[in-house]
Short mmCIF file of C-alpha atoms and ligand atoms in Angstrom, two decimals:
data_model
loop_
_atom_site.label_atom_id
_atom_site.label_comp_id
_atom_site.label_asym_id
_atom_site.label_seq_id
_atom_site.Cartn_x
_atom_site.Cartn_y
_atom_site.Cartn_z
CA UNK A 30 1.74 -40.17 1.75
CA UNK A 31 -2.04 -39.14 1.47
CA UNK A 32 -3.60 -37.97 -1.56
CA UNK A 33 -3.75 -34.37 -1.78
CA UNK A 34 -7.30 -33.05 -2.95
CA UNK A 35 -7.38 -29.07 -3.72
CA UNK A 36 -10.65 -27.40 -4.31
CA UNK A 37 -11.23 -23.98 -5.07
CA UNK A 38 -13.85 -21.76 -7.29
CA UNK A 39 -11.52 -21.82 -10.36
CA UNK A 40 -8.66 -24.33 -11.28
CA UNK A 41 -5.94 -23.07 -13.14
CA UNK A 42 -3.40 -25.32 -15.71
CA UNK A 43 0.04 -25.40 -13.11
CA UNK A 44 2.11 -25.44 -16.96
CA UNK A 45 0.97 -22.17 -17.78
CA UNK A 46 2.98 -19.39 -16.56
CA UNK A 47 -0.14 -17.05 -16.01
CA UNK A 48 -1.02 -19.64 -13.30
CA UNK A 49 1.40 -17.81 -11.20
CA UNK A 50 3.09 -19.47 -7.82
CA UNK A 51 0.56 -20.43 -5.96
CA UNK A 52 -0.75 -22.97 -8.88
CA UNK A 53 3.19 -23.78 -8.95
CA UNK A 54 2.93 -24.78 -5.19
CA UNK A 55 -0.09 -26.59 -5.43
CA UNK A 56 0.79 -28.66 -8.14
CA UNK A 57 4.14 -29.59 -6.88
CA UNK A 58 2.20 -31.35 -3.89
CA UNK A 59 -0.47 -32.77 -5.97
CA UNK A 60 2.25 -34.24 -8.72
CA UNK A 61 3.93 -35.82 -5.57
CA UNK A 62 0.66 -37.61 -4.34
CA UNK A 63 -1.28 -37.91 -7.54
CA UNK A 64 -3.63 -35.32 -6.74
CA UNK A 65 -6.74 -33.90 -8.36
CA UNK A 66 -7.47 -30.30 -8.37
CA UNK A 67 -11.61 -29.64 -8.71
CA UNK A 68 -13.67 -26.54 -9.37
CA UNK A 69 -15.84 -24.21 -11.59
CA UNK A 70 -14.64 -24.53 -15.28
CA UNK A 71 -15.41 -20.94 -15.61
CA UNK A 72 -18.13 -21.95 -18.28
CA UNK A 73 -21.61 -20.40 -17.84
CA UNK A 74 -24.37 -22.16 -19.75
CA UNK A 75 -27.84 -21.91 -20.30
CA UNK A 76 -30.04 -24.60 -19.15
CA UNK A 77 -34.08 -25.83 -19.96
CA UNK A 78 -36.16 -24.38 -16.87
CA UNK A 79 -35.41 -26.06 -13.85
CA UNK A 80 -32.65 -27.83 -15.09
CA UNK A 81 -29.25 -27.22 -13.06
CA UNK A 82 -26.05 -26.93 -15.27
CA UNK A 83 -23.06 -29.52 -14.19
CA UNK A 84 -25.37 -31.89 -12.25
CA UNK A 85 -23.08 -34.88 -12.53
CA UNK A 86 -21.02 -33.75 -15.59
CA UNK A 87 -17.47 -33.07 -14.78
CA UNK A 88 -14.82 -32.25 -17.42
CA UNK A 89 -11.54 -34.20 -16.69
CA UNK A 90 -8.41 -32.78 -17.94
CA UNK A 91 -4.65 -33.92 -16.82
CA UNK A 92 -1.73 -31.51 -16.23
CA UNK A 93 0.76 -34.38 -15.93
CA UNK A 94 0.18 -36.91 -13.07
CA UNK A 95 -2.50 -34.16 -11.69
CA UNK A 96 -5.94 -34.58 -12.62
CA UNK A 97 -7.93 -31.16 -13.27
CA UNK A 98 -11.90 -31.99 -12.62
CA UNK A 99 -14.56 -29.19 -13.23
CA UNK A 100 -17.95 -28.31 -13.80
CA UNK A 101 -20.21 -25.60 -15.39
CA UNK A 102 -22.34 -23.40 -13.81
CA UNK A 103 -25.99 -22.35 -15.13
CA UNK A 104 -26.57 -19.00 -15.45
CA UNK A 105 -28.82 -18.82 -12.34
CA UNK A 106 -26.15 -20.45 -9.80
CA UNK A 107 -23.31 -18.17 -11.32
CA UNK A 108 -25.53 -15.23 -10.87
CA UNK A 109 -26.29 -16.06 -7.06
CA UNK A 110 -23.31 -18.14 -6.03
CA UNK A 111 -20.41 -15.97 -7.91
CA UNK A 112 -21.62 -12.96 -8.67
CA UNK A 113 -24.18 -12.44 -6.24
CA UNK A 114 -23.23 -14.22 -2.84
CA UNK A 115 -19.15 -14.76 -3.03
CA UNK A 116 -18.73 -10.89 -4.65
CA UNK A 117 -21.81 -9.01 -3.91
CA UNK A 118 -22.01 -9.94 -0.01
CA UNK A 119 -18.63 -11.70 1.28
CA UNK A 120 -15.76 -9.72 -0.84
CA UNK A 121 -16.97 -6.38 0.37
CA UNK A 122 -18.05 -7.32 3.91
CA UNK A 123 -14.70 -9.12 4.47
CA UNK A 124 -13.02 -6.12 3.25
CA UNK A 125 -14.82 -4.09 5.62
CA UNK A 126 -17.40 -2.57 2.89
CA UNK A 127 -20.90 -3.18 4.72
CA UNK A 128 -21.87 -0.16 2.56
CA UNK A 129 -21.45 -1.99 -1.00
CA UNK A 130 -22.98 -5.57 0.12
CA UNK A 131 -26.22 -6.44 -1.24
CA UNK A 132 -27.77 -8.76 1.54
CA UNK A 133 -31.35 -8.64 0.24
CA UNK A 134 -31.19 -10.45 -2.87
CA UNK A 135 -31.48 -13.87 -1.50
CA UNK A 136 -28.22 -14.83 -3.21
CA UNK A 137 -27.43 -16.64 0.14
CA UNK A 138 -29.73 -19.61 -1.30
CA UNK A 139 -27.69 -19.81 -4.64
CA UNK A 140 -24.42 -20.27 -2.52
CA UNK A 141 -25.52 -22.73 -0.36
CA UNK A 142 -26.83 -24.89 -3.54
CA UNK A 143 -23.56 -24.21 -5.49
CA UNK A 144 -21.73 -25.94 -2.62
CA UNK A 145 -24.20 -28.47 -2.15
CA UNK A 146 -23.45 -29.61 -5.99
CA UNK A 147 -19.84 -29.20 -5.42
CA UNK A 148 -20.01 -31.33 -2.26
CA UNK A 149 -22.41 -33.88 -4.30
CA UNK A 150 -20.03 -34.34 -7.21
CA UNK A 151 -16.91 -34.43 -5.25
CA UNK A 152 -17.47 -36.85 -2.50
CA UNK A 153 -17.94 -40.25 -4.50
CA UNK A 154 -14.12 -39.43 -5.80
CA UNK A 155 -12.87 -39.10 -2.58
CA UNK A 156 -10.47 -41.87 -0.84
CA UNK A 157 -10.86 -42.41 2.89
CA UNK A 158 -7.47 -40.94 3.69
CA UNK A 159 -7.54 -38.37 1.15
CA UNK A 160 -6.32 -34.51 2.48
CA UNK A 161 -8.78 -32.19 1.14
CA UNK A 162 -7.80 -28.43 1.04
CA UNK A 163 -10.22 -25.86 0.30
CA UNK A 164 -9.65 -22.40 -1.05
CA UNK A 165 -11.39 -19.22 -0.41
CA UNK A 166 -14.80 -17.04 0.26
CA UNK A 167 -16.51 -18.89 -2.47
CA UNK A 168 -16.49 -22.12 -0.63
CA UNK A 169 -17.17 -21.76 2.91
CA UNK A 170 -19.83 -24.19 3.68
CA UNK A 171 -18.11 -27.13 1.35
CA UNK A 172 -16.84 -28.84 4.26
CA UNK A 173 -20.02 -29.20 6.44
CA UNK A 174 -22.18 -30.29 2.71
CA UNK A 175 -19.14 -33.16 2.52
CA UNK A 176 -19.77 -34.03 6.31
CA UNK A 177 -23.60 -33.80 5.82
CA UNK A 178 -22.60 -36.63 2.82
CA UNK A 179 -20.51 -38.72 5.38
CA UNK A 180 -16.98 -37.62 4.58
CA UNK A 181 -14.63 -37.85 7.59
CA UNK A 182 -11.87 -37.23 5.58
CA UNK A 183 -9.40 -33.93 6.96
CA UNK A 184 -10.55 -30.72 5.54
CA UNK A 185 -8.43 -27.63 5.66
CA UNK A 186 -9.45 -24.33 4.46
CA UNK A 187 -7.50 -21.08 3.87
CA UNK A 188 -9.17 -17.83 3.48
CA UNK A 189 -7.33 -15.63 1.01
CA UNK A 190 -8.74 -12.73 1.78
CA UNK A 191 -9.30 -10.88 5.32
CA UNK A 192 -11.57 -11.69 8.03
CA UNK A 193 -13.38 -8.33 9.64
CA UNK A 194 -13.60 -8.06 13.37
CA UNK A 195 -16.69 -9.87 14.89
CA UNK A 196 -19.10 -6.55 15.13
CA UNK A 197 -18.51 -6.42 10.94
CA UNK A 198 -18.96 -9.91 10.52
CA UNK A 199 -22.12 -9.88 12.35
CA UNK A 200 -23.84 -7.73 10.19
CA UNK A 201 -24.21 -10.83 7.84
CA UNK A 202 -27.83 -12.03 8.15
CA UNK A 203 -26.77 -15.59 8.69
CA UNK A 204 -23.43 -14.69 9.95
CA UNK A 205 -23.64 -17.94 12.20
CA UNK A 206 -24.28 -20.50 9.72
CA UNK A 207 -21.51 -19.14 8.14
CA UNK A 208 -18.87 -19.11 10.50
CA UNK A 209 -20.82 -22.66 11.82
CA UNK A 210 -19.59 -23.87 8.97
CA UNK A 211 -16.11 -22.73 9.05
CA UNK A 212 -15.79 -24.45 12.30
CA UNK A 213 -16.78 -27.98 10.20
CA UNK A 214 -13.26 -27.94 8.84
CA UNK A 215 -10.37 -29.48 10.94
CA UNK A 216 -8.04 -26.42 10.21
CA UNK A 217 -8.83 -23.04 9.00
CA UNK A 218 -5.67 -20.76 7.87
CA UNK A 219 -5.70 -17.13 7.70
CA UNK A 220 -3.32 -14.75 6.24
CA UNK A 221 -2.54 -12.64 9.13
CA UNK A 222 -2.51 -12.96 13.14
CA UNK A 223 -5.03 -9.88 12.71
CA UNK A 224 -7.34 -12.05 10.60
CA UNK A 225 -6.40 -15.15 13.16
CA UNK A 226 -7.20 -12.96 16.38
CA UNK A 227 -10.59 -11.59 14.51
CA UNK A 228 -11.64 -15.49 14.13
CA UNK A 229 -10.98 -16.44 17.83
CA UNK A 230 -12.90 -12.90 19.24
CA UNK A 231 -16.07 -14.31 17.22
CA UNK A 232 -15.66 -17.69 17.85
CA UNK A 233 -15.17 -17.04 21.96
CA UNK A 234 -17.85 -14.11 22.10
CA UNK A 235 -20.88 -15.43 19.41
CA UNK A 236 -20.53 -19.36 19.95
CA UNK A 237 -19.18 -19.72 23.52
CA UNK A 238 -16.21 -21.52 22.15
CA UNK A 239 -13.81 -22.95 24.61
CA UNK A 240 -9.77 -22.81 24.42
CA UNK A 241 -8.15 -26.06 24.32
CA UNK A 242 -4.85 -24.86 23.75
CA UNK A 243 -2.13 -24.56 20.76
CA UNK A 244 -4.89 -22.67 18.61
CA UNK A 245 -7.33 -25.74 19.10
CA UNK A 246 -10.88 -24.69 19.84
CA UNK A 247 -14.25 -26.71 21.30
CA UNK A 248 -16.99 -25.20 19.23
CA UNK A 249 -20.21 -26.57 17.84
CA UNK A 250 -19.61 -29.91 19.71
CA UNK A 251 -15.84 -30.30 17.66
CA UNK A 252 -12.44 -29.57 17.84
CA UNK A 253 -11.00 -27.01 14.73
CA UNK A 254 -7.77 -25.49 14.87
CA UNK A 255 -7.06 -22.21 13.43
CA UNK A 256 -3.87 -20.27 12.51
CA UNK A 257 -2.01 -17.63 10.51
CA UNK A 258 -0.17 -19.01 7.42
CA UNK A 259 0.69 -15.84 5.49
CA UNK A 260 1.00 -16.61 1.76
CA UNK A 261 4.57 -16.10 -0.36
CA UNK A 262 5.63 -16.22 -3.54
CA UNK A 263 7.98 -18.92 -5.36
CA UNK A 264 10.99 -16.57 -5.27
CA UNK A 265 13.03 -18.78 -7.36
CA UNK A 266 10.38 -19.18 -9.93
CA UNK A 267 9.71 -15.06 -10.10
CA UNK A 268 13.50 -14.42 -9.96
CA UNK A 269 14.01 -17.11 -12.96
CA UNK A 270 11.03 -15.56 -14.40
CA UNK A 271 13.03 -12.13 -14.40
CA UNK A 272 15.94 -13.62 -16.35
CA UNK A 273 13.58 -14.93 -19.17
CA UNK A 274 13.72 -13.14 -22.42
CA UNK A 275 10.32 -10.85 -22.39
CA UNK A 276 11.25 -9.56 -18.89
CA UNK A 277 14.45 -8.33 -19.90
CA UNK A 278 13.24 -6.67 -23.07
CA UNK A 279 10.78 -4.71 -20.54
CA UNK A 280 13.22 -4.23 -18.47
CA UNK A 281 15.48 -2.35 -21.03
CA UNK A 282 12.71 -0.65 -22.96
CA UNK A 283 11.51 1.02 -19.45
CA UNK A 284 15.25 1.74 -18.40
CA UNK A 285 15.73 3.76 -22.13
CA UNK A 286 12.16 5.12 -22.07
CA UNK A 287 12.44 6.48 -18.60
CA UNK A 288 16.17 7.15 -18.09
CA UNK A 289 15.76 10.85 -16.82
CA UNK A 290 12.88 9.79 -15.02
CA UNK A 291 12.04 8.27 -12.00
CA UNK A 292 9.68 5.41 -12.35
CA UNK A 293 6.81 4.52 -10.17
CA UNK A 294 4.63 1.42 -10.65
CA UNK A 295 1.57 0.47 -9.56
CA UNK A 296 -0.23 -3.37 -10.11
CA UNK A 297 -3.50 -4.39 -9.36
CA UNK A 298 -6.74 -5.83 -10.34
CA UNK A 299 -9.33 -3.01 -10.60
CA UNK A 300 -11.11 -3.54 -7.20
CA UNK A 301 -12.20 -1.10 -4.61
CA UNK A 302 -10.11 -3.16 -1.97
CA UNK A 303 -7.09 -1.75 -3.81
CA UNK A 304 -7.04 1.95 -3.09
CA UNK A 305 -6.77 3.52 -6.46
CA UNK A 306 -8.66 6.22 -5.91
CA UNK A 307 -6.77 7.09 -2.83
CA UNK A 308 -3.33 6.34 -4.50
CA UNK A 309 -3.75 8.64 -7.30
CA UNK A 310 -4.75 11.42 -4.84
CA UNK A 311 -1.57 11.22 -2.85
CA UNK A 312 0.28 11.21 -6.48
CA UNK A 313 -1.45 14.54 -7.23
CA UNK A 314 -0.86 15.68 -3.48
CA UNK A 315 3.11 14.80 -4.24
CA UNK A 316 2.88 16.96 -7.53
CA UNK A 317 1.07 20.06 -5.80
CA UNK A 318 3.61 19.84 -2.78
CA UNK A 319 6.76 18.97 -4.34
CA UNK A 320 6.90 20.62 -7.66
CA UNK A 321 10.82 19.23 -7.95
CA UNK A 322 9.18 16.22 -9.05
CA UNK A 323 7.35 17.80 -12.16
CA UNK A 324 9.03 16.21 -15.28
CA UNK A 325 11.30 14.07 -12.86
CA UNK A 326 8.67 11.34 -11.82
CA UNK A 327 6.19 9.18 -13.74
CA UNK A 328 3.51 6.67 -12.28
CA UNK A 329 2.52 3.62 -14.37
CA UNK A 330 -0.53 2.33 -13.21
CA UNK A 331 -1.91 -1.12 -14.36
CA UNK A 332 -5.39 -1.78 -13.25
CA UNK A 333 -6.23 -5.10 -14.91
CA UNK A 334 -10.36 -5.44 -15.72
CA UNK A 335 -12.01 -7.66 -13.18
CA UNK A 336 -15.61 -8.51 -12.14
CA UNK A 337 -17.03 -5.82 -14.28
CA UNK A 338 -20.46 -7.53 -14.23
CA UNK A 339 -20.73 -6.46 -10.69
CA UNK A 340 -21.76 -2.78 -10.53
CA UNK A 341 -19.33 -1.27 -7.77
CA UNK A 342 -16.52 -2.16 -10.39
CA UNK A 343 -17.81 -0.05 -12.85
CA UNK A 344 -18.00 3.35 -10.45
CA UNK A 345 -14.36 2.30 -9.48
CA UNK A 346 -13.42 2.50 -12.81
CA UNK A 347 -14.76 5.65 -13.88
CA UNK A 348 -13.44 7.27 -10.63
CA UNK A 349 -10.26 5.98 -11.43
CA UNK A 350 -10.25 7.40 -15.30
CA UNK A 351 -11.35 10.96 -14.06
CA UNK A 352 -8.54 11.40 -11.32
CA UNK A 353 -5.85 10.07 -14.13
CA UNK A 354 -7.28 12.37 -16.47
CA UNK A 355 -7.56 15.50 -14.03
CA UNK A 356 -3.77 14.83 -13.05
CA UNK A 357 -2.45 14.46 -16.82
CA UNK A 358 -4.53 17.45 -17.45
CA UNK A 359 -3.35 19.78 -14.71
CA UNK A 360 0.49 18.66 -14.40
CA UNK A 361 1.33 17.31 -17.75
CA UNK A 362 2.92 18.70 -20.73
CA UNK A 363 4.33 18.28 -24.16
CA UNK A 364 7.28 15.95 -22.95
CA UNK A 365 5.75 14.55 -19.81
CA UNK A 366 2.59 12.51 -18.63
CA UNK A 367 2.82 12.19 -14.89
CA UNK A 368 0.66 8.86 -14.85
CA UNK A 369 0.29 6.40 -17.59
CA UNK A 370 -2.64 4.40 -16.81
CA UNK A 371 -3.37 1.05 -18.64
CA UNK A 372 -6.42 -1.08 -18.01
CA UNK A 373 -5.24 -4.17 -19.16
CA UNK A 374 -3.86 -7.26 -17.44
CA UNK A 375 -0.07 -7.14 -18.24
CA UNK A 376 1.79 -10.50 -18.98
CA UNK A 377 2.88 -12.28 -16.16
CA UNK A 378 6.40 -12.92 -17.79
CA UNK A 379 6.69 -9.21 -18.31
CA UNK A 380 6.21 -7.93 -14.78
CA UNK A 381 9.46 -8.82 -13.10
CA UNK A 382 11.40 -6.41 -15.85
CA UNK A 383 8.54 -3.73 -15.10
CA UNK A 384 9.11 -3.74 -11.38
CA UNK A 385 12.48 -4.34 -11.93
CA UNK A 386 13.05 -1.09 -13.75
CA UNK A 387 10.51 0.84 -10.97
CA UNK A 388 12.38 2.89 -8.28
CA UNK A 389 9.18 3.15 -6.25
CA UNK A 390 6.20 0.33 -5.62
CA UNK A 391 2.69 1.84 -4.61
CA UNK A 392 1.04 -0.95 -2.78
CA UNK A 393 -1.57 0.65 -0.94
CA UNK A 394 -4.77 -1.21 -0.59
CA UNK A 395 -7.60 -0.05 1.67
CA UNK A 396 -7.74 -3.63 3.02
CA UNK A 397 -5.97 -6.58 1.53
CA UNK A 398 -5.75 -10.38 2.52
CA UNK A 399 -1.90 -10.45 1.88
CA UNK A 400 -1.12 -8.63 -1.44
CA UNK A 401 1.44 -10.93 -3.71
CA UNK A 402 2.51 -7.66 -5.74
CA UNK A 403 4.56 -6.11 -2.74
CA UNK A 404 6.30 -9.65 -2.49
CA UNK A 405 6.94 -9.96 -6.11
CA UNK A 406 8.31 -6.13 -6.43
CA UNK A 407 10.73 -7.01 -3.88
CA UNK A 408 11.87 -10.43 -5.55
CA UNK A 409 12.69 -8.74 -8.65
CA UNK A 410 14.79 -5.94 -7.81
CA UNK A 411 18.76 -5.49 -8.28
CA UNK A 412 20.03 -6.28 -4.71
CA UNK A 413 22.55 -3.68 -5.73
CA UNK A 414 20.46 -0.69 -6.80
CA UNK A 415 16.62 -1.80 -5.21
CA UNK A 416 13.38 0.29 -5.55
CA UNK A 417 11.60 1.24 -2.38
CA UNK A 418 8.21 -0.62 -1.32
CA UNK A 419 5.49 1.85 -0.26
CA UNK A 420 2.97 -0.40 1.25
CA UNK A 421 -0.45 0.09 3.08
CA UNK A 422 -0.68 -0.90 6.88
CA UNK A 423 -4.03 -2.54 6.21
CA UNK A 424 -2.46 -4.83 3.39
CA UNK A 425 -1.64 -8.87 5.27
CA UNK A 426 1.81 -8.21 4.37
CA UNK A 427 2.55 -5.36 6.24
CA UNK A 428 2.90 -7.85 9.39
CA UNK A 429 5.60 -9.60 7.69
CA UNK A 430 7.20 -6.38 5.90
CA UNK A 431 8.02 -4.05 8.34
CA UNK A 432 10.76 -2.83 6.33
CA UNK A 433 8.62 -1.37 3.80
CA UNK A 434 7.34 2.20 3.99
CA UNK A 435 4.47 1.81 5.79
CA UNK A 436 1.59 4.01 5.03
CA UNK A 437 -1.91 5.00 6.04
CA UNK A 438 -3.82 4.82 2.38
CA UNK A 439 -6.71 7.15 3.97
CA UNK A 440 -3.73 9.41 5.04
CA UNK A 441 -3.65 11.83 1.62
CA UNK A 442 -0.75 13.92 2.84
CA UNK A 443 0.88 11.16 5.00
CA UNK A 444 1.44 9.06 1.80
CA UNK A 445 2.39 11.47 -0.60
CA UNK A 446 5.49 12.28 2.02
CA UNK A 447 6.16 8.50 2.22
CA UNK A 448 6.45 8.72 -1.73
CA UNK A 449 8.57 11.45 -1.62
CA UNK A 450 10.60 9.70 1.15
CA UNK A 451 11.01 6.91 -1.30
CA UNK A 452 12.14 8.86 -4.30
CA UNK A 453 14.78 10.50 -2.39
CA UNK A 454 15.99 7.41 -0.44
CA UNK A 455 19.67 7.23 -0.29
CA UNK A 456 21.13 3.81 -2.09
CA UNK A 457 22.72 2.52 1.42
CA UNK A 458 19.07 2.66 3.21
CA UNK A 459 17.48 1.06 -0.10
CA UNK A 460 19.76 -1.92 0.20
CA UNK A 461 19.57 -2.46 4.11
CA UNK A 462 15.79 -2.38 3.91
CA UNK A 463 15.46 -4.65 0.49
CA UNK A 464 18.10 -7.17 2.16
CA UNK A 465 15.76 -7.60 4.93
CA UNK A 466 12.40 -7.87 2.93
CA UNK A 467 13.75 -10.38 0.91
CA UNK A 468 15.06 -12.42 3.48
CA UNK A 469 11.36 -12.45 4.90
CA UNK A 470 9.87 -13.25 1.25
CA UNK A 471 12.43 -16.38 0.92
CA UNK A 472 11.90 -17.52 4.03
CA UNK A 473 8.05 -17.39 4.24
CA UNK A 474 7.97 -18.70 0.51
CA UNK A 475 4.90 -20.50 -1.06
CA UNK A 476 6.31 -23.65 -0.38
CA UNK A 477 6.75 -22.52 3.43
CA UNK A 478 3.27 -22.15 3.07
CA UNK A 479 2.22 -25.05 1.18
CA UNK A 480 4.27 -27.30 3.77
CA UNK A 481 3.29 -25.55 6.97
CA UNK A 482 -0.46 -25.63 6.31
CA UNK A 483 -0.72 -29.30 4.95
CA UNK A 484 1.55 -30.08 8.13
CA UNK A 485 -0.60 -28.47 10.37
CA UNK A 486 -3.38 -30.42 8.83
CA UNK A 487 -1.98 -33.76 9.56
CA UNK A 488 -1.25 -33.17 12.79
CA UNK A 489 -4.81 -31.57 13.35
CA UNK A 490 -6.29 -34.93 12.17
CA UNK A 491 -4.02 -37.03 14.56
CA UNK A 492 -5.19 -34.51 17.45
CA UNK A 493 -9.09 -35.33 16.14
CA UNK A 494 -8.97 -39.21 15.79
CA UNK A 495 -11.14 -41.03 18.31
CA UNK A 496 -13.32 -38.23 18.38
CA UNK A 497 -16.76 -39.06 16.02
CA UNK A 498 -17.72 -36.17 13.64
CA UNK A 499 -20.86 -34.81 15.07
CA UNK A 500 -23.60 -33.41 12.42
CA UNK A 501 -24.18 -29.94 12.36
P1 ADQ B 610 -5.69 -10.77 -5.54
O1 ADQ B 610 -6.58 -9.70 -4.89
O2 ADQ B 610 -5.92 -10.92 -7.02
O3 ADQ B 610 -5.56 -12.26 -4.42
P2 ADQ B 610 -2.89 -9.81 -5.47
O4 ADQ B 610 -2.31 -10.66 -4.19
O5 ADQ B 610 -2.28 -8.63 -5.34
O6 ADQ B 610 -4.40 -10.20 -5.63
O7 ADQ B 610 -2.25 -10.64 -6.66
C1 ADQ B 610 -2.50 -12.00 -6.83
C2 ADQ B 610 -1.71 -12.29 -8.46
O8 ADQ B 610 -2.22 -11.67 -9.34
C3 ADQ B 610 -0.14 -11.70 -8.50
O9 ADQ B 610 0.75 -12.68 -8.79
C4 ADQ B 610 -0.13 -10.45 -9.42
O10 ADQ B 610 1.20 -10.44 -10.04
C5 ADQ B 610 -1.00 -10.84 -10.16
N1 ADQ B 610 -1.55 -9.49 -10.54
C6 ADQ B 610 -2.47 -8.40 -10.12
N2 ADQ B 610 -3.06 -7.43 -10.78
C7 ADQ B 610 -2.42 -7.38 -12.09
C8 ADQ B 610 -2.23 -7.16 -13.40
N3 ADQ B 610 -2.69 -5.93 -13.40
N4 ADQ B 610 -1.79 -7.64 -14.25
C9 ADQ B 610 -1.16 -9.05 -14.19
N5 ADQ B 610 -0.94 -9.52 -13.15
C10 ADQ B 610 -1.81 -9.22 -11.88
C11 ADQ B 610 -6.35 -12.75 -3.75
C12 ADQ B 610 -6.15 -11.45 -2.13
C13 ADQ B 610 -4.94 -11.16 -1.91
C14 ADQ B 610 -3.93 -12.48 -1.47
C15 ADQ B 610 -4.12 -13.37 -3.12
C16 ADQ B 610 -3.01 -14.58 -2.56
O11 ADQ B 610 -6.91 -10.45 -2.50
O12 ADQ B 610 -4.87 -10.45 -0.73
O13 ADQ B 610 -2.71 -11.89 -1.73
O14 ADQ B 610 -5.60 -13.62 -3.31
O15 ADQ B 610 -3.43 -15.46 -1.29
#
């Protein structure tokens, strides 16, 4: 079997619980093939004027039989590649937020430079029959940089975040370069059918691609295959985590503290794509419209710090703090605080207990590639007395989880009504919906995702063989 080489912005040690299901699933395949995982170390280092961090310097670690290879970034490269282009341009635009994108700062040069650096360091380590799997928006041009160095291996790309419609994509100066880079992969995977359709529309109309069947296209003088591969969680791993001591303690404490109240939960990174202020406004509307919820419902909102050195994130932090403060000020009393807002990361081992103790989960992003919290909440429930998932129709997960209560997070009244419906849902209906949702999470779990993507990547190569690589 070919060796698997994974490339992503950050590299996780799959033996640590915090790494999550994705790292565990990748580690399984990496382990079986004696593979390697390559990416940024997370370290930013100061360099002499003109010098570049990471040039030729690879840190090597081992996690079982998996090799973890990382490089440091210079302050300048980190600012342009990571904070600038990836998180100041691609993240907002791909989440449909052109208003937040900073196109003018010239970050694209740093983005290209770091992708070239990764390609230069990785290319000599590759074997001819390696299977290379590149992850996410930080590394779109990596395949074309590797191809330019003569790499002919099978290279697949998975986009963890949404791909917006062509008219939004086309607003990015250099969008044609970016999309041409995407077409240098043998296989491109998206989270949802919607994202896949946006890709097809773009290459058909902007690059005159020709469909040649089964998700394959002729474009830029080569063949690229694309499809939707919705990511899942490791349901068994998460269920096992729910049985561990930390999770059981969390469950018991929450059940005790909220014995007379319905607990609602939100777990997110503090990001403007997650719709946190809109969620708070919907919760405020619920309290306003349904006084019977007073004293009876408490929302625990965990919003872990994220990319605090990008300015749009400090704005969202202040807005959220102010909304939580005013809800508690206006509706709370000595015995009851409607919202508990926690601006910290909760240990992964405690999450299943928190989910299981909650009657309702609010997963209401304005836009999300998939959203794994929705699936984790389903996996953690007691099937005999499950909670209800209120899910944004704009999360990739909504395509699969149609038995959740789907909401438009911009519609404050509509979302408040759905929360009320969730709080009042009879046991029988909760069970029926949960059963269907759990079956979907199980069928399309993270192992399905990994195997179906890698299976398609192997196939894509078989079909491509005999077609010489044409340089971009
Ligand atoms: P994220 O935007 O980070 O990921 P999400 O899928 O919601 O979003 O969460 C990923 C993991 O982080 C989950 O395992 C979750 O439990 C954990 N997590 C989130 N908030 C947390 C918190 N406050 N405390 C502790 N743990 C927390 C990107 C895309 C998503 C896509 C994933 C995977 O934006 O749309 O689902 O990648 O492809």
